[in-house]
Amino acid sequence: MIGRIGSVATLALVCVGVATTGCAQGDSPTSGPERVVGLEFDLRIGVRDGQEEHEFGSIGALAVDSAGAVYVGDDGNHEVRKFGHDGAFQLRFGRRGEGPGDIQSIRGLAVLQDDRVAVVDNVNARVSIFEGATGRFLDSSPANVRLVWSDRMVRSRSGGGAYVGLPGIIPADGSPVRWPRPVYEVRSGQGEIRDTIWAPRRYIDECGTPSSRGVRSGFLEDYRVRYAPKVVWTITSAGHLVIGCPRAMSFDVIMPDGEVMQSESVSYEPVPISPDELNWFREGMAAGIAETRRMNVVADADVPIPHADEESLQFDYPDVKPAFKSIVVADDGRLWVRLSPPSVEYPIPAHGSAGSSSADDTYWGNRLGGAFEVFTSHGEHIGHAELPLDVWIDPDMPYSVPPVIAGDHLWAVALDSLNVQYVTRYRIVWP
């Protein structure tokens, strides 16, 4: 059921035979077997060894325009490459540096309504705008974008302009992020800040636990307390804030006028956390705290350990992972909710992952592939989608690239057996 909070009516909207236009009021409820959203391989871009424009260093973001061309933000090479709908290379723009049109680090891409391309550069702390057809640099505007990753970084805004994600401001002592808190800036087509969108406090209250004083949404909190349920949010091009606590497979859609719609609640199979995995994480955190203390002594410095670091060792960790870790908005407004994947013990330490150290010969990371529950823009459930096992979308890694869903295609980063990155397109088969 889909409910409007504060209204008398409750809408019984469940999609049947969904095409690309979503549900209409009056569609009848469904029963019977699970509805499956299929993904069929369609195209792959990239090579292990070959033409330079097809070799990717480290992909930081993806975006797709109205003609089906894909823009690949190659963070390792500090540039954006454009490939046509057929996968043919078209152009590249950007270079390493701090000057106009230069790029230091790509953390978000968006194709705006006028086919200009917005590039979020978190090292240069700005959003740069390029002409999509030619790659010509047009303008840039400053943005406070550090510690925010690409699935909620920048989104084209209906009527022109963009929404730019705001990071959580985390004090040096590790005290909590204050809620309610700003989560997006509303930018005009010229890059000017027009408004700020705030997330209400009630969502962090729903996610609280007896030991979660230092646990709040944001990358540092994910790093410190990896398995705690933390508030997940994103925004649509229409300005709908999609937000929820992943204790269950449900979320809210907050309209620009403040009206709140509750999503249909969907059952799911919780993913257990093994004792070995939890011990690996806690031992890694303890080793990091010990190293910080040692370095402070060596440097004769009086730098306090952030409270949240030490609290992470006493946190009452759950036995299962959160129901979901991220929400991806398709260009048609559909909501793809990324389920928490099972973990796998890998033989090589994860670069920058919590719990890894130079002495480790294994680490625990999320299994490749994964799954989504797919909803309409107002929260009616459409079906379940399983990703191929070579797709790399790691919800615990801030530099992992979320998929882009445009039309009847899903674009994602895939890895081969040597961890070489490719861009892969799948055709969506609706139930």
PDB file of C-alpha atoms in Angstrom, residues 33-311:
ATOM      1  CA  PRO A  33       4.940 -15.241  -8.197  1.00  0.00           C
ATOM      2  CA  GLU A  34       7.574 -12.560  -7.801  1.00  0.00           C
ATOM      3  CA  ARG A  35       7.768 -10.045 -10.611  1.00  0.00           C
ATOM      4  CA  VAL A  36      11.222 -10.015 -12.215  1.00  0.00           C
ATOM      5  CA  VAL A  37      12.854  -7.079 -13.998  1.00  0.00           C
ATOM      6  CA  GLY A  38      15.209  -8.715 -16.511  1.00  0.00           C
ATOM      7  CA  LEU A  39      18.623  -7.415 -17.585  1.00  0.00           C
ATOM      8  CA  GLU A  40      19.990  -8.615 -20.941  1.00  0.00           C
ATOM      9  CA  PHE A  41      23.578  -7.878 -22.018  1.00  0.00           C
ATOM     10  CA  ASP A  42      23.605  -5.340 -24.834  1.00  0.00           C
ATOM     11  CA  LEU A  43      26.990  -3.563 -25.188  1.00  0.00           C
ATOM     12  CA  ARG A  44      30.435  -3.341 -23.600  1.00  0.00           C
ATOM     13  CA  ILE A  45      32.928  -0.455 -23.918  1.00  0.00           C
ATOM     14  CA  GLY A  46      36.561  -0.829 -22.903  1.00  0.00           C
ATOM     15  CA  VAL A  47      39.581  -3.024 -23.492  1.00  0.00           C
ATOM     16  CA  ARG A  48      42.391  -4.455 -21.384  1.00  0.00           C
ATOM     17  CA  ASP A  49      45.015  -3.612 -24.011  1.00  0.00           C
ATOM     18  CA  GLY A  50      44.212  -1.671 -27.147  1.00  0.00           C
ATOM     19  CA  GLN A  51      43.214   1.805 -28.302  1.00  0.00           C
ATOM     20  CA  GLU A  52      43.976   4.413 -25.653  1.00  0.00           C
ATOM     21  CA  GLU A  53      40.490   5.942 -25.655  1.00  0.00           C
ATOM     22  CA  HIS A  54      39.046   2.530 -24.740  1.00  0.00           C
ATOM     23  CA  GLU A  55      41.430   1.902 -21.840  1.00  0.00           C
ATOM     24  CA  PHE A  56      40.056   3.268 -18.581  1.00  0.00           C
ATOM     25  CA  GLY A  57      42.212   4.213 -15.615  1.00  0.00           C
ATOM     26  CA  SER A  58      39.694   4.514 -12.765  1.00  0.00           C
ATOM     27  CA  ILE A  59      36.064   5.296 -13.612  1.00  0.00           C
ATOM     28  CA  GLY A  60      34.561   7.868 -11.236  1.00  0.00           C
ATOM     29  CA  ALA A  61      31.113   8.511 -12.712  1.00  0.00           C
ATOM     30  CA  LEU A  62      28.775   7.809 -15.641  1.00  0.00           C
ATOM     31  CA  ALA A  63      26.068   9.856 -17.367  1.00  0.00           C
ATOM     32  CA  VAL A  64      23.842   9.271 -20.396  1.00  0.00           C
ATOM     33  CA  ASP A  65      22.271  11.890 -22.683  1.00  0.00           C
ATOM     34  CA  SER A  66      18.916  11.897 -24.488  1.00  0.00           C
ATOM     35  CA  ALA A  67      20.446  10.326 -27.620  1.00  0.00           C
ATOM     36  CA  GLY A  68      21.803   7.373 -25.654  1.00  0.00           C
ATOM     37  CA  ALA A  69      25.447   8.493 -25.707  1.00  0.00           C
ATOM     38  CA  VAL A  70      27.370   7.672 -22.534  1.00  0.00           C
ATOM     39  CA  TYR A  71      29.858   9.969 -20.802  1.00  0.00           C
ATOM     40  CA  VAL A  72      32.555   8.178 -18.798  1.00  0.00           C
ATOM     41  CA  GLY A  73      34.343  10.170 -16.114  1.00  0.00           C
ATOM     42  CA  ASP A  74      37.836   8.620 -16.070  1.00  0.00           C
ATOM     43  CA  ASP A  75      39.118   9.749 -12.700  1.00  0.00           C
ATOM     44  CA  GLY A  76      42.496   8.073 -13.263  1.00  0.00           C
ATOM     45  CA  ASN A  77      43.120  10.119 -16.421  1.00  0.00           C
ATOM     46  CA  HIS A  78      41.336  13.318 -15.245  1.00  0.00           C
ATOM     47  CA  GLU A  79      39.060  13.505 -18.276  1.00  0.00           C
ATOM     48  CA  VAL A  80      35.586  12.710 -19.592  1.00  0.00           C
ATOM     49  CA  ARG A  81      35.124  10.504 -22.667  1.00  0.00           C
ATOM     50  CA  LYS A  82      31.975  10.364 -24.770  1.00  0.00           C
ATOM     51  CA  PHE A  83      30.838   7.230 -26.619  1.00  0.00           C
ATOM     52  CA  GLY A  84      27.873   7.023 -28.978  1.00  0.00           C
ATOM     53  CA  HIS A  85      24.854   4.753 -28.577  1.00  0.00           C
ATOM     54  CA  ASP A  86      26.724   2.160 -30.656  1.00  0.00           C
ATOM     55  CA  GLY A  87      29.769   2.337 -28.353  1.00  0.00           C
ATOM     56  CA  ALA A  88      31.947   4.240 -30.830  1.00  0.00           C
ATOM     57  CA  PHE A  89      34.345   6.769 -29.321  1.00  0.00           C
ATOM     58  CA  GLN A  90      33.344  10.369 -30.108  1.00  0.00           C
ATOM     59  CA  LEU A  91      35.373  12.835 -28.055  1.00  0.00           C
ATOM     60  CA  ARG A  92      37.257  13.500 -24.807  1.00  0.00           C
ATOM     61  CA  PHE A  93      37.608  16.641 -22.719  1.00  0.00           C
ATOM     62  CA  GLY A  94      39.297  17.786 -19.538  1.00  0.00           C
ATOM     63  CA  ARG A  95      42.864  17.416 -18.297  1.00  0.00           C
ATOM     64  CA  ARG A  96      44.654  17.324 -14.957  1.00  0.00           C
ATOM     65  CA  GLY A  97      45.083  20.701 -13.310  1.00  0.00           C
ATOM     66  CA  GLU A  98      43.491  23.541 -11.398  1.00  0.00           C
ATOM     67  CA  GLY A  99      42.795  25.994 -14.223  1.00  0.00           C
ATOM     68  CA  PRO A 100      39.531  26.610 -16.122  1.00  0.00           C
ATOM     69  CA  GLY A 101      38.336  23.358 -17.676  1.00  0.00           C
ATOM     70  CA  ASP A 102      40.894  21.288 -15.766  1.00  0.00           C
ATOM     71  CA  ILE A 103      39.860  18.324 -13.625  1.00  0.00           C
ATOM     72  CA  GLN A 104      41.476  16.894 -10.510  1.00  0.00           C
ATOM     73  CA  SER A 105      38.932  14.325  -9.325  1.00  0.00           C
ATOM     74  CA  ILE A 106      35.619  13.252 -10.872  1.00  0.00           C
ATOM     75  CA  ARG A 107      32.934  12.406  -8.311  1.00  0.00           C
ATOM     76  CA  GLY A 108      29.796  13.069 -10.312  1.00  0.00           C
ATOM     77  CA  LEU A 109      28.486  13.601 -13.840  1.00  0.00           C
ATOM     78  CA  ALA A 110      25.126  14.832 -15.074  1.00  0.00           C
ATOM     79  CA  VAL A 111      23.765  15.706 -18.508  1.00  0.00           C
ATOM     80  CA  LEU A 112      21.642  18.824 -18.024  1.00  0.00           C
ATOM     81  CA  GLN A 113      18.432  19.523 -19.923  1.00  0.00           C
ATOM     82  CA  ASP A 114      20.226  21.592 -22.570  1.00  0.00           C
ATOM     83  CA  ASP A 115      22.744  18.757 -23.155  1.00  0.00           C
ATOM     84  CA  ARG A 116      25.508  20.543 -21.287  1.00  0.00           C
ATOM     85  CA  VAL A 117      27.565  18.226 -19.070  1.00  0.00           C
ATOM     86  CA  ALA A 118      28.173  18.995 -15.393  1.00  0.00           C
ATOM     87  CA  VAL A 119      31.358  17.537 -13.874  1.00  0.00           C
ATOM     88  CA  VAL A 120      31.742  17.500 -10.103  1.00  0.00           C
ATOM     89  CA  ASP A 121      35.408  17.921  -9.134  1.00  0.00           C
ATOM     90  CA  ASN A 122      35.705  17.393  -5.387  1.00  0.00           C
ATOM     91  CA  VAL A 123      39.443  18.241  -5.189  1.00  0.00           C
ATOM     92  CA  ASN A 124      39.006  21.554  -6.993  1.00  0.00           C
ATOM     93  CA  ALA A 125      35.693  21.928  -5.082  1.00  0.00           C
ATOM     94  CA  ARG A 126      33.661  23.064  -8.058  1.00  0.00           C
ATOM     95  CA  VAL A 127      31.156  22.028 -10.698  1.00  0.00           C
ATOM     96  CA  SER A 128      32.468  22.583 -14.228  1.00  0.00           C
ATOM     97  CA  ILE A 129      30.158  22.817 -17.230  1.00  0.00           C
ATOM     98  CA  PHE A 130      31.109  21.589 -20.704  1.00  0.00           C
ATOM     99  CA  GLU A 131      29.303  21.587 -24.040  1.00  0.00           C
ATOM    100  CA  GLY A 132      28.175  18.008 -24.606  1.00  0.00           C
ATOM    101  CA  ALA A 133      28.478  18.057 -28.400  1.00  0.00           C
ATOM    102  CA  THR A 134      32.031  19.427 -28.554  1.00  0.00           C
ATOM    103  CA  GLY A 135      33.513  19.099 -25.053  1.00  0.00           C
ATOM    104  CA  ARG A 136      34.207  22.850 -24.990  1.00  0.00           C
ATOM    105  CA  PHE A 137      34.586  24.261 -21.467  1.00  0.00           C
ATOM    106  CA  LEU A 138      31.860  26.801 -20.667  1.00  0.00           C
ATOM    107  CA  ASP A 139      31.979  27.795 -17.000  1.00  0.00           C
ATOM    108  CA  SER A 140      32.411  26.593 -13.418  1.00  0.00           C
ATOM    109  CA  SER A 141      30.990  27.431 -10.008  1.00  0.00           C
ATOM    110  CA  PRO A 142      32.298  26.614  -6.509  1.00  0.00           C
ATOM    111  CA  ALA A 143      30.690  23.788  -4.559  1.00  0.00           C
ATOM    112  CA  ASN A 144      31.228  22.281  -1.140  1.00  0.00           C
ATOM    113  CA  VAL A 145      31.311  18.701  -2.376  1.00  0.00           C
ATOM    114  CA  ARG A 146      34.005  16.870  -0.401  1.00  0.00           C
ATOM    115  CA  LEU A 147      33.105  13.518   1.167  1.00  0.00           C
ATOM    116  CA  VAL A 148      30.019  13.063  -1.007  1.00  0.00           C
ATOM    117  CA  TRP A 149      29.964  10.340  -3.631  1.00  0.00           C
ATOM    118  CA  SER A 150      28.491  10.230  -7.072  1.00  0.00           C
ATOM    119  CA  ASP A 151      25.129   8.518  -6.502  1.00  0.00           C
ATOM    120  CA  ARG A 152      23.857  11.647  -4.757  1.00  0.00           C
ATOM    121  CA  MET A 153      26.353  14.184  -6.099  1.00  0.00           C
ATOM    122  CA  VAL A 154      24.668  16.032  -8.947  1.00  0.00           C
ATOM    123  CA  ARG A 155      21.392  15.641 -10.825  1.00  0.00           C
ATOM    124  CA  SER A 156      19.804  17.566 -13.673  1.00  0.00           C
ATOM    125  CA  ARG A 157      16.887  19.699 -12.514  1.00  0.00           C
ATOM    126  CA  SER A 158      13.567  19.957 -14.343  1.00  0.00           C
ATOM    127  CA  GLY A 159      13.243  23.496 -15.631  1.00  0.00           C
ATOM    128  CA  GLY A 160      17.010  23.984 -15.892  1.00  0.00           C
ATOM    129  CA  GLY A 161      19.989  23.864 -13.585  1.00  0.00           C
ATOM    130  CA  ALA A 162      20.968  21.087 -11.217  1.00  0.00           C
ATOM    131  CA  TYR A 163      20.836  19.729  -7.680  1.00  0.00           C
ATOM    132  CA  VAL A 164      24.282  19.516  -6.052  1.00  0.00           C
ATOM    133  CA  GLY A 165      24.791  17.216  -3.053  1.00  0.00           C
ATOM    134  CA  LEU A 166      26.088  18.577   0.233  1.00  0.00           C
ATOM    135  CA  PRO A 167      28.443  16.626   2.527  1.00  0.00           C
ATOM    136  CA  GLY A 168      27.848  16.037   6.182  1.00  0.00           C
ATOM    137  CA  ILE A 169      29.912  18.445   8.278  1.00  0.00           C
ATOM    138  CA  ILE A 170      31.664  16.180  10.779  1.00  0.00           C
ATOM    139  CA  PRO A 171      33.466  17.859  13.725  1.00  0.00           C
ATOM    140  CA  ALA A 172      37.065  16.799  14.420  1.00  0.00           C
ATOM    141  CA  ASP A 173      36.063  15.119  17.682  1.00  0.00           C
ATOM    142  CA  GLY A 174      33.699  12.760  15.843  1.00  0.00           C
ATOM    143  CA  SER A 175      30.497  14.161  17.339  1.00  0.00           C
ATOM    144  CA  PRO A 176      27.289  13.530  15.346  1.00  0.00           C
ATOM    145  CA  VAL A 177      26.136  15.393  12.281  1.00  0.00           C
ATOM    146  CA  ARG A 178      23.299  17.664  13.330  1.00  0.00           C
ATOM    147  CA  TRP A 179      19.810  16.956  11.994  1.00  0.00           C
ATOM    148  CA  PRO A 180      17.764  18.370  10.373  1.00  0.00           C
ATOM    149  CA  ARG A 181      20.559  18.978   7.868  1.00  0.00           C
ATOM    150  CA  PRO A 182      20.958  20.395   4.356  1.00  0.00           C
ATOM    151  CA  VAL A 183      21.415  17.697   1.724  1.00  0.00           C
ATOM    152  CA  TYR A 184      21.148  19.506  -1.633  1.00  0.00           C
ATOM    153  CA  GLU A 185      21.713  22.925  -3.144  1.00  0.00           C
ATOM    154  CA  VAL A 186      19.321  24.030  -5.872  1.00  0.00           C
ATOM    155  CA  ARG A 187      21.388  25.592  -8.669  1.00  0.00           C
ATOM    156  CA  SER A 188      20.166  27.735 -11.556  1.00  0.00           C
ATOM    157  CA  GLY A 189      21.307  27.169 -15.132  1.00  0.00           C
ATOM    158  CA  GLN A 190      24.051  29.734 -14.471  1.00  0.00           C
ATOM    159  CA  GLY A 191      25.268  27.880 -11.378  1.00  0.00           C
ATOM    160  CA  GLU A 192      23.804  30.305  -8.823  1.00  0.00           C
ATOM    161  CA  ILE A 193      22.464  28.856  -5.555  1.00  0.00           C
ATOM    162  CA  ARG A 194      18.685  29.365  -5.502  1.00  0.00           C
ATOM    163  CA  ASP A 195      17.595  27.237  -2.535  1.00  0.00           C
ATOM    164  CA  THR A 196      18.645  24.510  -0.087  1.00  0.00           C
ATOM    165  CA  ILE A 197      16.811  21.227   0.516  1.00  0.00           C
ATOM    166  CA  TRP A 198      16.817  19.889   4.080  1.00  0.00           C
ATOM    167  CA  ALA A 199      16.310  16.361   5.395  1.00  0.00           C
ATOM    168  CA  PRO A 200      14.053  16.104   8.489  1.00  0.00           C
ATOM    169  CA  ARG A 201      15.324  14.825  11.827  1.00  0.00           C
ATOM    170  CA  ARG A 202      12.749  12.049  12.125  1.00  0.00           C
ATOM    171  CA  TYR A 203      14.723   9.784   9.789  1.00  0.00           C
ATOM    172  CA  ILE A 204      17.872   9.752  11.898  1.00  0.00           C
ATOM    173  CA  ASP A 205      15.703   9.145  14.979  1.00  0.00           C
ATOM    174  CA  GLU A 206      14.276   6.047  13.262  1.00  0.00           C
ATOM    175  CA  CYS A 207      17.795   4.738  12.633  1.00  0.00           C
ATOM    176  CA  GLY A 208      19.087   5.303  16.174  1.00  0.00           C
ATOM    177  CA  THR A 209      20.239   2.532  18.509  1.00  0.00           C
ATOM    178  CA  PRO A 210      21.274   2.643  22.193  1.00  0.00           C
ATOM    179  CA  SER A 211      24.942   2.939  21.196  1.00  0.00           C
ATOM    180  CA  SER A 212      24.677   5.077  18.076  1.00  0.00           C
ATOM    181  CA  ARG A 213      25.416   8.537  19.467  1.00  0.00           C
ATOM    182  CA  GLY A 214      28.314   8.934  17.044  1.00  0.00           C
ATOM    183  CA  VAL A 215      26.648   7.209  14.104  1.00  0.00           C
ATOM    184  CA  ARG A 216      25.130   9.416  11.445  1.00  0.00           C
ATOM    185  CA  SER A 217      24.784   9.295   7.661  1.00  0.00           C
ATOM    186  CA  GLY A 218      27.922  10.124   5.718  1.00  0.00           C
ATOM    187  CA  PHE A 219      31.100   8.452   4.471  1.00  0.00           C
ATOM    188  CA  LEU A 220      33.048   8.738   7.737  1.00  0.00           C
ATOM    189  CA  GLU A 221      30.200   7.137   9.667  1.00  0.00           C
ATOM    190  CA  ASP A 222      29.967   4.339   7.109  1.00  0.00           C
ATOM    191  CA  TYR A 223      33.715   3.829   7.522  1.00  0.00           C
ATOM    192  CA  ARG A 224      33.576   3.758  11.315  1.00  0.00           C
ATOM    193  CA  VAL A 225      30.447   1.677  11.793  1.00  0.00           C
ATOM    194  CA  ARG A 226      30.129  -0.209   8.540  1.00  0.00           C
ATOM    195  CA  TYR A 227      27.126  -2.419   9.317  1.00  0.00           C
ATOM    196  CA  ALA A 228      24.816  -0.003  11.132  1.00  0.00           C
ATOM    197  CA  PRO A 229      21.611   1.035   9.346  1.00  0.00           C
ATOM    198  CA  LYS A 230      22.071   4.679   8.328  1.00  0.00           C
ATOM    199  CA  VAL A 231      19.762   7.082   6.543  1.00  0.00           C
ATOM    200  CA  VAL A 232      19.827   6.758   2.733  1.00  0.00           C
ATOM    201  CA  TRP A 233      18.650   9.542   0.440  1.00  0.00           C
ATOM    202  CA  THR A 234      18.718  10.812  -3.131  1.00  0.00           C
ATOM    203  CA  ILE A 235      16.786  13.311  -5.246  1.00  0.00           C
ATOM    204  CA  THR A 236      14.852  13.189  -8.522  1.00  0.00           C
ATOM    205  CA  SER A 237      15.008  15.728 -11.338  1.00  0.00           C
ATOM    206  CA  ALA A 238      11.550  16.922 -10.223  1.00  0.00           C
ATOM    207  CA  GLY A 239      12.884  17.759  -6.759  1.00  0.00           C
ATOM    208  CA  HIS A 240      11.383  14.800  -4.903  1.00  0.00           C
ATOM    209  CA  LEU A 241      13.608  13.868  -1.946  1.00  0.00           C
ATOM    210  CA  VAL A 242      13.693  10.066  -1.587  1.00  0.00           C
ATOM    211  CA  ILE A 243      14.789   9.136   1.924  1.00  0.00           C
ATOM    212  CA  GLY A 244      14.500   6.311   4.417  1.00  0.00           C
ATOM    213  CA  CYS A 245      16.055   4.241   7.184  1.00  0.00           C
ATOM    214  CA  PRO A 246      17.026   0.791   5.821  1.00  0.00           C
ATOM    215  CA  ARG A 247      15.770  -1.203   8.793  1.00  0.00           C
ATOM    216  CA  ALA A 248      13.097  -2.408   6.377  1.00  0.00           C
ATOM    217  CA  MET A 249      12.578  -2.379   2.617  1.00  0.00           C
ATOM    218  CA  SER A 250      10.640   0.896   2.563  1.00  0.00           C
ATOM    219  CA  PHE A 251      11.270   4.610   2.146  1.00  0.00           C
ATOM    220  CA  ASP A 252       9.481   7.957   1.828  1.00  0.00           C
ATOM    221  CA  VAL A 253       9.140  10.339  -1.111  1.00  0.00           C
ATOM    222  CA  ILE A 254       8.983  13.967   0.053  1.00  0.00           C
ATOM    223  CA  MET A 255       7.411  16.266  -2.535  1.00  0.00           C
ATOM    224  CA  PRO A 256       8.657  19.851  -3.040  1.00  0.00           C
ATOM    225  CA  ASP A 257       5.544  21.108  -1.230  1.00  0.00           C
ATOM    226  CA  GLY A 258       6.388  18.951   1.822  1.00  0.00           C
ATOM    227  CA  GLU A 259       3.824  16.209   1.237  1.00  0.00           C
ATOM    228  CA  VAL A 260       5.210  12.781   2.157  1.00  0.00           C
ATOM    229  CA  MET A 261       4.321   9.537   0.402  1.00  0.00           C
ATOM    230  CA  GLN A 262       5.274   6.196   1.931  1.00  0.00           C
ATOM    231  CA  SER A 263       6.548   3.501  -0.390  1.00  0.00           C
ATOM    232  CA  GLU A 264       4.995   0.094  -0.656  1.00  0.00           C
ATOM    233  CA  SER A 265       6.691  -2.188   1.878  1.00  0.00           C
ATOM    234  CA  VAL A 266       8.453  -5.169   0.291  1.00  0.00           C
ATOM    235  CA  SER A 267       9.608  -8.340   2.019  1.00  0.00           C
ATOM    236  CA  TYR A 268      13.255  -9.315   1.602  1.00  0.00           C
ATOM    237  CA  GLU A 269      15.733 -11.900   2.820  1.00  0.00           C
ATOM    238  CA  PRO A 270      18.128 -10.304   5.365  1.00  0.00           C
ATOM    239  CA  VAL A 271      21.848 -10.758   4.632  1.00  0.00           C
ATOM    240  CA  PRO A 272      23.673 -12.175   7.679  1.00  0.00           C
ATOM    241  CA  ILE A 273      26.993 -10.785   8.937  1.00  0.00           C
ATOM    242  CA  SER A 274      29.394 -13.596   9.761  1.00  0.00           C
ATOM    243  CA  PRO A 275      31.362 -13.474  13.054  1.00  0.00           C
ATOM    244  CA  ASP A 276      34.605 -13.705  11.027  1.00  0.00           C
ATOM    245  CA  GLU A 277      33.678 -10.648   8.991  1.00  0.00           C
ATOM    246  CA  LEU A 278      32.719  -8.623  12.055  1.00  0.00           C
ATOM    247  CA  ASN A 279      35.949  -9.597  13.832  1.00  0.00           C
ATOM    248  CA  TRP A 280      37.955  -8.537  10.762  1.00  0.00           C
ATOM    249  CA  PHE A 281      36.297  -5.126  10.786  1.00  0.00           C
ATOM    250  CA  ARG A 282      36.667  -4.528  14.527  1.00  0.00           C
ATOM    251  CA  GLU A 283      40.313  -5.671  14.558  1.00  0.00           C
ATOM    252  CA  GLY A 284      41.047  -3.308  11.684  1.00  0.00           C
ATOM    253  CA  MET A 285      39.424  -0.392  13.514  1.00  0.00           C
ATOM    254  CA  ALA A 286      41.385  -1.200  16.694  1.00  0.00           C
ATOM    255  CA  ALA A 287      44.634  -1.361  14.679  1.00  0.00           C
ATOM    256  CA  GLY A 288      43.857   2.020  13.121  1.00  0.00           C
ATOM    257  CA  ILE A 289      43.226   3.613  16.508  1.00  0.00           C
ATOM    258  CA  ALA A 290      46.475   2.137  17.879  1.00  0.00           C
ATOM    259  CA  GLU A 291      48.415   3.478  14.888  1.00  0.00           C
ATOM    260  CA  THR A 292      46.896   6.944  15.359  1.00  0.00           C
ATOM    261  CA  ARG A 293      47.949   6.932  19.005  1.00  0.00           C
ATOM    262  CA  ARG A 294      51.468   5.775  18.055  1.00  0.00           C
ATOM    263  CA  MET A 295      51.870   8.507  15.448  1.00  0.00           C
ATOM    264  CA  ASN A 296      50.688  11.124  17.934  1.00  0.00           C
ATOM    265  CA  VAL A 297      53.364  10.017  20.377  1.00  0.00           C
ATOM    266  CA  VAL A 298      56.072  10.011  17.685  1.00  0.00           C
ATOM    267  CA  ALA A 299      55.060  13.494  16.576  1.00  0.00           C
ATOM    268  CA  ASP A 300      54.662  14.652  20.177  1.00  0.00           C
ATOM    269  CA  ALA A 301      51.204  15.759  19.170  1.00  0.00           C
ATOM    270  CA  ASP A 302      48.075  16.067  21.254  1.00  0.00           C
ATOM    271  CA  VAL A 303      45.485  15.027  18.685  1.00  0.00           C
ATOM    272  CA  PRO A 304      42.401  13.346  20.172  1.00  0.00           C
ATOM    273  CA  ILE A 305      41.007  10.133  18.709  1.00  0.00           C
ATOM    274  CA  PRO A 306      37.541  10.977  17.300  1.00  0.00           C
ATOM    275  CA  HIS A 307      34.859   9.659  19.643  1.00  0.00           C
ATOM    276  CA  ALA A 308      33.131   7.764  16.848  1.00  0.00           C
ATOM    277  CA  ASP A 309      36.296   5.740  16.181  1.00  0.00           C
ATOM    278  CA  GLU A 310      36.389   4.394  19.736  1.00  0.00           C
ATOM    279  CA  GLU A 311      32.612   4.073  19.938  1.00  0.00           C
TER     280      GLU A 311
END
